[in-house]
Coordinates of C-alpha atoms in Angstrom, one line a residue:
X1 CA 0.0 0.0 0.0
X2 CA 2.7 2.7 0.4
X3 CA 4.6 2.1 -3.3
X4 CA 0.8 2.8 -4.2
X5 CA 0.1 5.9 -1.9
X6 CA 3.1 7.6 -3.0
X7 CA 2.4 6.8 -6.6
X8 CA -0.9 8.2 -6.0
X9 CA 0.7 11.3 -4.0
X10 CA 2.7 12.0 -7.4
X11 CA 0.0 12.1 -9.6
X12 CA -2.1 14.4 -7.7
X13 CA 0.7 16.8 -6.7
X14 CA 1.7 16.5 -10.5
X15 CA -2.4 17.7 -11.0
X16 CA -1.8 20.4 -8.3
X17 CA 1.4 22.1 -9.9
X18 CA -0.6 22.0 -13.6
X19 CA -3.7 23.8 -11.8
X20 CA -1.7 26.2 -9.4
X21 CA 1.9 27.0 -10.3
X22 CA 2.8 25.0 -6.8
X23 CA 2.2 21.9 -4.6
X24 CA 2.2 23.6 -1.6
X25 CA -1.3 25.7 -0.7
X26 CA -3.0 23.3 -2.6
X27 CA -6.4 21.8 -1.2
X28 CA -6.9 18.3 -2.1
X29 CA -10.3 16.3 -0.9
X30 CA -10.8 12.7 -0.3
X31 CA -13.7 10.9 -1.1
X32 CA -13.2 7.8 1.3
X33 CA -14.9 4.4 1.6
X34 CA -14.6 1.7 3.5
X35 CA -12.3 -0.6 1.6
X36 CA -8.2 -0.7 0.4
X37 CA -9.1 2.0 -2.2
X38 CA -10.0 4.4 0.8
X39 CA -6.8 3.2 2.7
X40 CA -4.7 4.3 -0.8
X41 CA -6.2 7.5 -0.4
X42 CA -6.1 8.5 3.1
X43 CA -2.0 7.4 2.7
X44 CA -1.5 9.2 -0.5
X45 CA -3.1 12.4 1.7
X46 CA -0.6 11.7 4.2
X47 CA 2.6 12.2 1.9
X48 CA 0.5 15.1 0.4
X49 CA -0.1 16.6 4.0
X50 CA 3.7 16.5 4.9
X51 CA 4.5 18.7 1.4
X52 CA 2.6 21.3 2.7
X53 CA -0.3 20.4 1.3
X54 CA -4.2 21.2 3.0
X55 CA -5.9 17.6 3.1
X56 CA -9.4 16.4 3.9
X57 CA -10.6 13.4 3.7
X58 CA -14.8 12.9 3.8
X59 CA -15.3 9.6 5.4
X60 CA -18.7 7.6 3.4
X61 CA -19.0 5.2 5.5
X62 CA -18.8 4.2 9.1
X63 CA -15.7 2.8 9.4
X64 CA -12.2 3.2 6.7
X65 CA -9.2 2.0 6.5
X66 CA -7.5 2.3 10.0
X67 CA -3.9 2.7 9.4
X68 CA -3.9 5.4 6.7
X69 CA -6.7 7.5 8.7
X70 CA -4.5 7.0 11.7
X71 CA -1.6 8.3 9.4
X72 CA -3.5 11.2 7.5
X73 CA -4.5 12.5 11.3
X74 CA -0.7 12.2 12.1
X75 CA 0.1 14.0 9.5
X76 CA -1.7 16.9 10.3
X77 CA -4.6 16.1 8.2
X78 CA -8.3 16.0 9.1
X79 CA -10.9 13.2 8.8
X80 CA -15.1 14.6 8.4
X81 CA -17.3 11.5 8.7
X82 CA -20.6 12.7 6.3
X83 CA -23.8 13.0 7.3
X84 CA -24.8 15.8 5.3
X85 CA -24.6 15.7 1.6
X86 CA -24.8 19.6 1.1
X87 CA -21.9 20.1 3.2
X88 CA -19.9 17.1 1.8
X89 CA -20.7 18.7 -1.6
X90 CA -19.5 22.0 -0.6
X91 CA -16.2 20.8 0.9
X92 CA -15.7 19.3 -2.2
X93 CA -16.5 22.0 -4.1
X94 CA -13.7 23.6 -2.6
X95 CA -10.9 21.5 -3.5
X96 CA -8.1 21.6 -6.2
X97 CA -8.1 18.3 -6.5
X98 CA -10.8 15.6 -5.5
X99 CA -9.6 11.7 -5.4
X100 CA -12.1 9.4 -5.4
X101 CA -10.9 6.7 -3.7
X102 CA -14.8 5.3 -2.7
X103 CA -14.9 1.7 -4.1
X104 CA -12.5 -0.3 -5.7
X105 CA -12.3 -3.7 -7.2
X106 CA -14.0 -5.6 -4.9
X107 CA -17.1 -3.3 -4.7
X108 CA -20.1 -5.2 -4.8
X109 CA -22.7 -5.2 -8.2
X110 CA -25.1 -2.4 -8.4
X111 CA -22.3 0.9 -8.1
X112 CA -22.8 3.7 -5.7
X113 CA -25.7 4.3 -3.7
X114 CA -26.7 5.9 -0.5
X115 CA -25.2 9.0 0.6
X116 CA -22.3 8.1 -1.8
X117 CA -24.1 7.8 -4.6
X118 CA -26.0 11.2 -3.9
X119 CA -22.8 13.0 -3.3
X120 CA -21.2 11.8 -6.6
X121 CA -24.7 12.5 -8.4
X122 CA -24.3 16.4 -7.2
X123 CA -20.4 17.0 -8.0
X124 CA -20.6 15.1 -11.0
X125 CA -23.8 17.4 -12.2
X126 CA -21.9 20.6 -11.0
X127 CA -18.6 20.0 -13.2
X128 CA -17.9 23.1 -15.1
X129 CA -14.7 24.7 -15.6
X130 CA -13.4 26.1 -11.7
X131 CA -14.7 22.4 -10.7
X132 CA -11.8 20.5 -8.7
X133 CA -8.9 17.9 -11.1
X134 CA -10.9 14.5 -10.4
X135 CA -7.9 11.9 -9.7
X136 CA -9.8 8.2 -9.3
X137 CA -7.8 6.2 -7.3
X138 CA -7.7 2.5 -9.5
X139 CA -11.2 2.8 -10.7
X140 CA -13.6 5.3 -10.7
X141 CA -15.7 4.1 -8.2
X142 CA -19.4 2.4 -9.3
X143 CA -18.0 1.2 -12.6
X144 CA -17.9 -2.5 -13.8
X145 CA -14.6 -3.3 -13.0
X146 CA -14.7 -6.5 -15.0
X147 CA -16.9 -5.4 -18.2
X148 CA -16.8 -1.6 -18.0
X149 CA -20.8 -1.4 -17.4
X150 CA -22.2 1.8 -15.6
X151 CA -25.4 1.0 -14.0
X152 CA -25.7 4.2 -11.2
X153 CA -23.5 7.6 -10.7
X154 CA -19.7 7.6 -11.4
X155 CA -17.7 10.6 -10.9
X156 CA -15.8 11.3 -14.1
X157 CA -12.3 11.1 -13.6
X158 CA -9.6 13.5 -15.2
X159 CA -6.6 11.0 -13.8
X160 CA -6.9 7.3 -13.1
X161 CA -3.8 5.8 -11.2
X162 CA -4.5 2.1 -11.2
X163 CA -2.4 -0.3 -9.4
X164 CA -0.4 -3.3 -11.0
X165 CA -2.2 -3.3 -14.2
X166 CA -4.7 -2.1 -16.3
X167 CA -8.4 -3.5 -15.4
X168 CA -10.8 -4.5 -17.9
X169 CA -13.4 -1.8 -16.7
X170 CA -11.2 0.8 -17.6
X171 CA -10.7 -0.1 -21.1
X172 CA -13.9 -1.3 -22.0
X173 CA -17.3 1.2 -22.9
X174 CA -19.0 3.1 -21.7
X175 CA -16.8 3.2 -17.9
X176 CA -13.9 4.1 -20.6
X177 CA -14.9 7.2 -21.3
X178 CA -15.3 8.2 -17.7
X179 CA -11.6 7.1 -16.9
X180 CA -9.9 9.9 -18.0
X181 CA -5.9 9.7 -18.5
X182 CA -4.6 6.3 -17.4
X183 CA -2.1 5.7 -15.7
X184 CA -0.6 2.7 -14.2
X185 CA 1.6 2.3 -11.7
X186 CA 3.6 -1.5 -11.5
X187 CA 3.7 -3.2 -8.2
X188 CA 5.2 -5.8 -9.1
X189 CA 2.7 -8.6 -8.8
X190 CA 2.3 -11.3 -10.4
X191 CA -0.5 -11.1 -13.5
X192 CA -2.6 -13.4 -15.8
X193 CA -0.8 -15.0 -18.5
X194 CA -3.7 -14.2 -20.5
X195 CA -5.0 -10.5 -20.6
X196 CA -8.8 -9.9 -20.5
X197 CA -8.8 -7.5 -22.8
X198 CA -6.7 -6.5 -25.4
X199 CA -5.7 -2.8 -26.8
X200 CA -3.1 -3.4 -29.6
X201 CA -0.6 -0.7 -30.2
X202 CA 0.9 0.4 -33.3
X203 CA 3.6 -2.3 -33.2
X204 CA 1.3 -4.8 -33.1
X205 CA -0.6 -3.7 -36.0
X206 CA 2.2 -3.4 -38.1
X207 CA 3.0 -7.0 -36.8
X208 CA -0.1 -8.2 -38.5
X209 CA 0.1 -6.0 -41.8
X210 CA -0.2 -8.6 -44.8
X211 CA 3.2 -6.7 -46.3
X212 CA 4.6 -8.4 -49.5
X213 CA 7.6 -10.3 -50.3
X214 CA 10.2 -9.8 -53.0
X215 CA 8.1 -12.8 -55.0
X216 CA 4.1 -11.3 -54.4
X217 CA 2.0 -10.9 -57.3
X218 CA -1.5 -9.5 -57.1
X219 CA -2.7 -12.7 -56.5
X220 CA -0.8 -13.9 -53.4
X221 CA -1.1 -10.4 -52.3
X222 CA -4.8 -11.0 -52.1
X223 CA -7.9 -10.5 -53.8
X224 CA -11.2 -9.0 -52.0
X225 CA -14.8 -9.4 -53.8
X226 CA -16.3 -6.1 -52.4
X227 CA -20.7 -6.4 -52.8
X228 CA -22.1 -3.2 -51.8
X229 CA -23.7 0.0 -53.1
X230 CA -26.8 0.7 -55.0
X231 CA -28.1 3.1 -57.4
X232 CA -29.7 5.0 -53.8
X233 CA -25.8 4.3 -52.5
X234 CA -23.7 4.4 -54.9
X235 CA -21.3 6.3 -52.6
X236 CA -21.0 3.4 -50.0
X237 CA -19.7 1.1 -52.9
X238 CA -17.0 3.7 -54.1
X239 CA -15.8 4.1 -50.1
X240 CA -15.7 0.3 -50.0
X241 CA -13.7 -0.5 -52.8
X242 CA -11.3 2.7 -52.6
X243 CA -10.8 1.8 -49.1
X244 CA -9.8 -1.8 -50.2
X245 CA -7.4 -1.0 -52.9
X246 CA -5.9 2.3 -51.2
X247 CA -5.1 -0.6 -48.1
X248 CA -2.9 -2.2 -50.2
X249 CA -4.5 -5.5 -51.5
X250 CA -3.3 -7.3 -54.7
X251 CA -6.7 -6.7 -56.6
X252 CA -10.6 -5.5 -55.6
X253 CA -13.5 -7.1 -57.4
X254 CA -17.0 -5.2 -57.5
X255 CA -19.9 -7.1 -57.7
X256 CA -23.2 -4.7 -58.2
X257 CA -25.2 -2.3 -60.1
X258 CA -23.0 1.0 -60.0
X259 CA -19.5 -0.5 -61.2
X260 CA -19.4 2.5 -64.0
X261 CA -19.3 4.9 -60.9
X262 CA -16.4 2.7 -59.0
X263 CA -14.2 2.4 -61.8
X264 CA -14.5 6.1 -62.6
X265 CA -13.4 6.7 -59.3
X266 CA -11.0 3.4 -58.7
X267 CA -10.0 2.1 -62.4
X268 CA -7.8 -0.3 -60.5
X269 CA -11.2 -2.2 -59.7
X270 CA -12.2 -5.2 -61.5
X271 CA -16.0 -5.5 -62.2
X272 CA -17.2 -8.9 -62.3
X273 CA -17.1 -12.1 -60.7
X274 CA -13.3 -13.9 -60.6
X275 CA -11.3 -15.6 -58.4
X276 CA -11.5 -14.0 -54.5
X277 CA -9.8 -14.6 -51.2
X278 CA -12.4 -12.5 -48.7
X279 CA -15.3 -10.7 -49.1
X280 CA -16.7 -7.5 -48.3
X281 CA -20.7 -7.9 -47.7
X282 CA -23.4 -5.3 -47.2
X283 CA -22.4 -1.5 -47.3
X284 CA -25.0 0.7 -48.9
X285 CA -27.3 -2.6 -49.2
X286 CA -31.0 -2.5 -48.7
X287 CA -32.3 -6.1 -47.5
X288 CA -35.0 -5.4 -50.2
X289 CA -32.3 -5.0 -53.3
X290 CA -33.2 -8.2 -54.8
X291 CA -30.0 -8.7 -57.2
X292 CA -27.7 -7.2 -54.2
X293 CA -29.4 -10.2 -51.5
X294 CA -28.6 -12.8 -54.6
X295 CA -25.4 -11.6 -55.0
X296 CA -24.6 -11.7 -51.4
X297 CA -26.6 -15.0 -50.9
X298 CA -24.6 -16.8 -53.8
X299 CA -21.4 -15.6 -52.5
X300 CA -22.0 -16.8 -48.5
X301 CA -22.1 -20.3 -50.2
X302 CA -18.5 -19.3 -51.1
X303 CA -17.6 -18.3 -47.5
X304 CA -19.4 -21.9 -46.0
X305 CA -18.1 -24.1 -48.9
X306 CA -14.6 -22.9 -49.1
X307 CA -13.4 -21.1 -46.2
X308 CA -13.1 -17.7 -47.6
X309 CA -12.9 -14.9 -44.8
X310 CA -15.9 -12.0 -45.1
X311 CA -16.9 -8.9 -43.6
X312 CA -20.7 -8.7 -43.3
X313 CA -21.8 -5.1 -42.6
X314 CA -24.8 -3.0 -42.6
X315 CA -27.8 -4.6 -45.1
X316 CA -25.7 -8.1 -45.2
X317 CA -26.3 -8.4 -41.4
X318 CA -30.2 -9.1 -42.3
X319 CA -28.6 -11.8 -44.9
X320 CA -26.3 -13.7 -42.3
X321 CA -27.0 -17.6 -42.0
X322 CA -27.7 -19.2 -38.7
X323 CA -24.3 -20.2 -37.9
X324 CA -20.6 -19.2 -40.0
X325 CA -16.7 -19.7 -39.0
X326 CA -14.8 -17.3 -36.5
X327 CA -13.4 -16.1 -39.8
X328 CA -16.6 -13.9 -41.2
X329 CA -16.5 -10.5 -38.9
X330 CA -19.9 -8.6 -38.7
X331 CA -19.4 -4.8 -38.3
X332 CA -22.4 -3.8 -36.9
X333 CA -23.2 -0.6 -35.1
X334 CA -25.4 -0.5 -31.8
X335 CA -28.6 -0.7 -33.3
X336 CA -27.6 -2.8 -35.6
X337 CA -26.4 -5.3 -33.2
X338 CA -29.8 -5.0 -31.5
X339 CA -31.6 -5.8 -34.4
X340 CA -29.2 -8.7 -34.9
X341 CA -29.7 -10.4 -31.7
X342 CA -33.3 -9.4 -31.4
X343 CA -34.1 -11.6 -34.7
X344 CA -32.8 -14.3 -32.7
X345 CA -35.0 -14.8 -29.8
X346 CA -32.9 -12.1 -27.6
X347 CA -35.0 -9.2 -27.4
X348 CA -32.9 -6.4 -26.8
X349 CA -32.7 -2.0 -27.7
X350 CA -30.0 -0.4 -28.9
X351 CA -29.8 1.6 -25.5
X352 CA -29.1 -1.7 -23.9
X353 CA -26.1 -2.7 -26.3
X354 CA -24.7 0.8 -26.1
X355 CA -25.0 0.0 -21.8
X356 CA -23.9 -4.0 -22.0
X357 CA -21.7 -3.4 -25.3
X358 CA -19.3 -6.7 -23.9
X359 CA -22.2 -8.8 -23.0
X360 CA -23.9 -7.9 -26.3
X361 CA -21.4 -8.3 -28.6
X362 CA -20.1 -11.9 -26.7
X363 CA -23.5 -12.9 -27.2
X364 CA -23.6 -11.9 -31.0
X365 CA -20.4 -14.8 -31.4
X366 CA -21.9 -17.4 -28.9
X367 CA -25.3 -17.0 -31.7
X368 CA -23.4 -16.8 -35.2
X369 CA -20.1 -17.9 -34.4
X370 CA -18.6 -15.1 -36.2
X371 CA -16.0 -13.2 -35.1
X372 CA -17.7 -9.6 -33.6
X373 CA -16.7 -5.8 -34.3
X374 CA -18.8 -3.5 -32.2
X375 CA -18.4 0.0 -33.5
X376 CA -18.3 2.8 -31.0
X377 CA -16.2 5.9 -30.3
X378 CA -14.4 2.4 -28.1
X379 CA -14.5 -0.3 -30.9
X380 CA -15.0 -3.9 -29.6
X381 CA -13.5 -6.8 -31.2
X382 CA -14.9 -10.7 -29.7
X383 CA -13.5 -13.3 -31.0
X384 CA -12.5 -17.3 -31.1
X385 CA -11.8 -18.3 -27.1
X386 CA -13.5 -15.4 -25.5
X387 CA -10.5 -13.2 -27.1
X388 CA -12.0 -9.3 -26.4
X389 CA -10.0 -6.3 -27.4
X390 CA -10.7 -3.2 -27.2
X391 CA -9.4 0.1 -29.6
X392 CA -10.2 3.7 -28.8
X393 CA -7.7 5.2 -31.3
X394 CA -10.4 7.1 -33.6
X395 CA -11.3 10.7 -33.1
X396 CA -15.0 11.7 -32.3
X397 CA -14.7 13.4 -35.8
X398 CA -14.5 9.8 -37.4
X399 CA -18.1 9.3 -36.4
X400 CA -19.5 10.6 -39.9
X401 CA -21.9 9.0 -42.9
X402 CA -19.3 6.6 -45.1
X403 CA -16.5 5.5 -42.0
X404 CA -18.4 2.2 -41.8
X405 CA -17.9 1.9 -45.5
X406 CA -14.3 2.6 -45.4
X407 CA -13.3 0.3 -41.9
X408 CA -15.3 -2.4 -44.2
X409 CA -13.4 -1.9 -47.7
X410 CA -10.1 -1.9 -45.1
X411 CA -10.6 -4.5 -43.3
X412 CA -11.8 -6.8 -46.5
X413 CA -8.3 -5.9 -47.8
X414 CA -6.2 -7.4 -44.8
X415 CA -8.4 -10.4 -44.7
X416 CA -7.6 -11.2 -47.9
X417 CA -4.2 -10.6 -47.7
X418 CA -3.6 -12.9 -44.7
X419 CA -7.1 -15.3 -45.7
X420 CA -4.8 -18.6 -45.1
X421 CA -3.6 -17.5 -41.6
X422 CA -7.1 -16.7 -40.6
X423 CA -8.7 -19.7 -41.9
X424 CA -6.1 -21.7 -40.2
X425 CA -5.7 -19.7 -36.8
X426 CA -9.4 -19.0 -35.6
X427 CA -8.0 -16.9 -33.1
X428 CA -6.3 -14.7 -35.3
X429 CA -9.4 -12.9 -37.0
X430 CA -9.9 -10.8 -34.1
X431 CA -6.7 -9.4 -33.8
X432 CA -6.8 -8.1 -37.9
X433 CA -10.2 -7.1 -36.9
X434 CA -9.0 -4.8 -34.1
X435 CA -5.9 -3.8 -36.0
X436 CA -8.2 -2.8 -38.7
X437 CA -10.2 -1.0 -35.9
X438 CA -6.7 1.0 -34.9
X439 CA -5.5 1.6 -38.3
X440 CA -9.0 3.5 -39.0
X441 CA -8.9 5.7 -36.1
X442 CA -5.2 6.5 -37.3
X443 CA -5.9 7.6 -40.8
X444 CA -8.7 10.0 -39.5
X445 CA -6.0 11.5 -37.7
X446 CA -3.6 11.6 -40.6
X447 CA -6.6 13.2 -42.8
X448 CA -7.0 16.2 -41.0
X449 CA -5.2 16.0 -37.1
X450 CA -7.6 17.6 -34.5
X451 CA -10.5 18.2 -37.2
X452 CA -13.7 17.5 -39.0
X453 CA -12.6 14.5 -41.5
X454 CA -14.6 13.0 -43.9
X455 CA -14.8 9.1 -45.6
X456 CA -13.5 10.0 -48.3
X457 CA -10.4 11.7 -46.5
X458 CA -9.7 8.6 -44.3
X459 CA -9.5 6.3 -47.3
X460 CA -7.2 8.9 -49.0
X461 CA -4.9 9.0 -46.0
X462 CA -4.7 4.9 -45.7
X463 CA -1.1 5.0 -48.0
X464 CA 0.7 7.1 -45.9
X465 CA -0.8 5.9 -42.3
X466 CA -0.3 2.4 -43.4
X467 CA 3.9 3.7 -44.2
X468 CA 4.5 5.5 -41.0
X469 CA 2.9 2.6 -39.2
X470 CA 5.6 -0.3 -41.0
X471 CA 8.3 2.7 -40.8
X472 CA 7.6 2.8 -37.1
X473 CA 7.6 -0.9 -35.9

């Protein structure tokens, strides 16, 4: 507990200097409960205490952690057991820097409630810009540790210091979005040999690029069939098929009705059918589009017949059969994934998957057997043995009409350029799913950094993303 205090001591007085100028004359509050989170945070005020810092702590329950209250007191700090909300709120109010060090990891189900829960409720309501740093000592308290579900108040955090390594809550939507900046602190315990979750970095995804050897041709380098669009969407075909062949794949095949518009946008594209090593299914496709649905229908026979890996998005979802291999990714969004599961027998809204996004999109693979891609502002990524990762790369500007279309066309390219690995490896769909997720995110950054981006842009800035990525591993 005291390599973690004074961790947790550094971080804060680190907030303190960024607000003020200065440690000392700062005013940090703690929010205290009864467990080893509390104890963290009534040590961590300690150390703070003896740098001159002024140190509360508001006890929220009727007993904390003994030692570090009997070491904040001896440090000149002062303990307020709450029974008043308002005056708990207005302590708080007064702070630099609140830690919330209420519940931790072993919190019981159903996140803060009470007096607690009302006190987070209030400051949480009231932040505006004077409001105190928020430094969440290893979790904000009331999240799902283990799935990142948020089922009462949490108090948004600016800082989480979590302790030996990351925890699946804090990676995971929607608690990830209320984390913060992470930060973790090594203890040096012993961990899982097998994560939880996943978040590949840019090594990793450069690990996994299908990059060509002195002998590829166009054929080994992989071919993607790409059926999407319609006269109503022609766009969603061009973004599909751009996206593919701006990725880097040996050849793109379009199957559909508005070929003259993608190969005045992408002569490189092939029109027709031909030999194919993945699949692109379902962007721009209305269920309804009779030719699109036999297109799509003839072509699944393909994907159960021969083992060729497919991305089924949008329209194609509605076209899935019952059961396919780990190596066919659905793409869907929220409500999409609703509809999805609701058609078979698990009646659910999309404001449920956008709550349970984990439990959703796990139960999406346990029905279809396909490998799962949640998108979200957090992109989840299920896969063959329980595999979850999780990719928050993308801007909030990346949430725009065509994205889908391009993450599809992408990630149709790097299935067929590495279709015998996946077809081989089950497990290793999920991780060129989420590096697909990753590489997205990136070139919306590379299209215009810190800006509005469009589709179009992101496919554009694919070349060069996908060169400083290999440059960089």
């Amino acid at each position: 507990m005291e390599r973690a205090a004074f961790a947790l001591a550094g971080a804060v007085a680190r907030e303190l200097r960024a607000r003020r100028g200065r440690v000392v004359g700062g005013v940090v509050v703690l929010l205290v409960g009864p467990g080893n989170n509390g104890g963290d945070a009534l040590h961590a005020g300690a150390v703070l205490r003896r740098r001159g810092v002024d140190v509360l702590a508001l006890a929220l329950a009727d007993r904390v952690h003994d030692e570090g209250r009997a070491a904040l007191l001896a440090a000149g700090g002062r303990v307020l057991v709450v029974d008043d909300v308002d005056i708990a709120v207005d302590r708080a109010r007064g702070a630099d820097v609140l830690v919330d060090g209420i519940l931790g990891i072993g919190a019981r189900a159903g996140g803060l409630t009470g007096g607690a829960g009302a006190l987070v409720e209030r400051l949480d309501a009231s932040r505006d810009e004077g409001a105190p740093v928020v430094v969440a000592v290893d979790t904000p308290s009331g999240i799902g540790v283990d799935d990142g579900s948020v089922s009462g108040p949490v108090l948004r955090a600016d800082r989480t210091v979590t302790f030996g390594g990351s925890k699946p809550g804090l990676v995971l939507p929607p608690a990830a979005h209320l984390t913060g900046v992470l930060e973790v602190v090594d203890l040096g315990l012993a961990l899982p040999d097998e994560p939880a979750v996943v978040r590949l970095e840019d090594r990793d995804a450069a690990a996994l690029w299908p990059v060509p050897g002195p002998d590829a041709h166009k054929y080994t380098r992989g071919v993607v069939g790409v059926v999407a669009g319609a006269r109503r969407y022609p766009g969603a075909a061009v973004l599909a098929t751009s996206a593919a062949v701006l990725a880097g794949v040996g050849m793109v095949r379009y199957l559909g009705d508005v070929g003259d518009l993608v190969v005045a946008r992408r002569p490189e594209v092939v029109v027709g059918p031909g030999r194919v090593q993945a699949w692109v299914f379902g962007p721009g496709v209305s269920p309804d589009d009779a030719a699109q649905r036999r297109r799509i229908e003839h072509a699944f026979e393909g994907v159960l017949h021969r083992g060729e890996p497919a991305v089924v998005d949008a329209g194609a979802l509605e076209l899935l059969p019952e059961h396919v291999p780990t190596h066919v990714v659905l793409t869907p969004h929220a409500g999409e994934l609703a509809r999805l599961l609701s058609d078979r027998g698990h009646r659910v809204t999309r404001a449920e998957v956008e709550h349970h996004p984990l439990r959703s999109a796990r139960l999406a693979h346990e029905l279809t057997g396909a490998t799962v891609l949640l998108k979200g502002h957090v992109t989840l990524v299920v896969g063959a043995g329980g595999a979850v990762y999780a990719q928050a790369a993308a801007p909030a500007w990346l949430a725009t009409a065509g994205a889908g279309d391009v993450l599809a066309g992408l990630l149709g390219a790097m299935l067929a350029g590495r279709a015998d690995d996946v077809v081989e490896d089950p497990t290793l769909t999920a991780a060129v799913a989420a590096a697909a997720a990753l590489v997205h995110g990136r070139a919306a950054d590379v299209s215009n950094p810190g800006g509005p981006v469009t589709a179009r842009g992101v496919a554009l800035a694919l070349p060069e993303t996908v060169r400083a990525l290999l440059a960089d591993a």
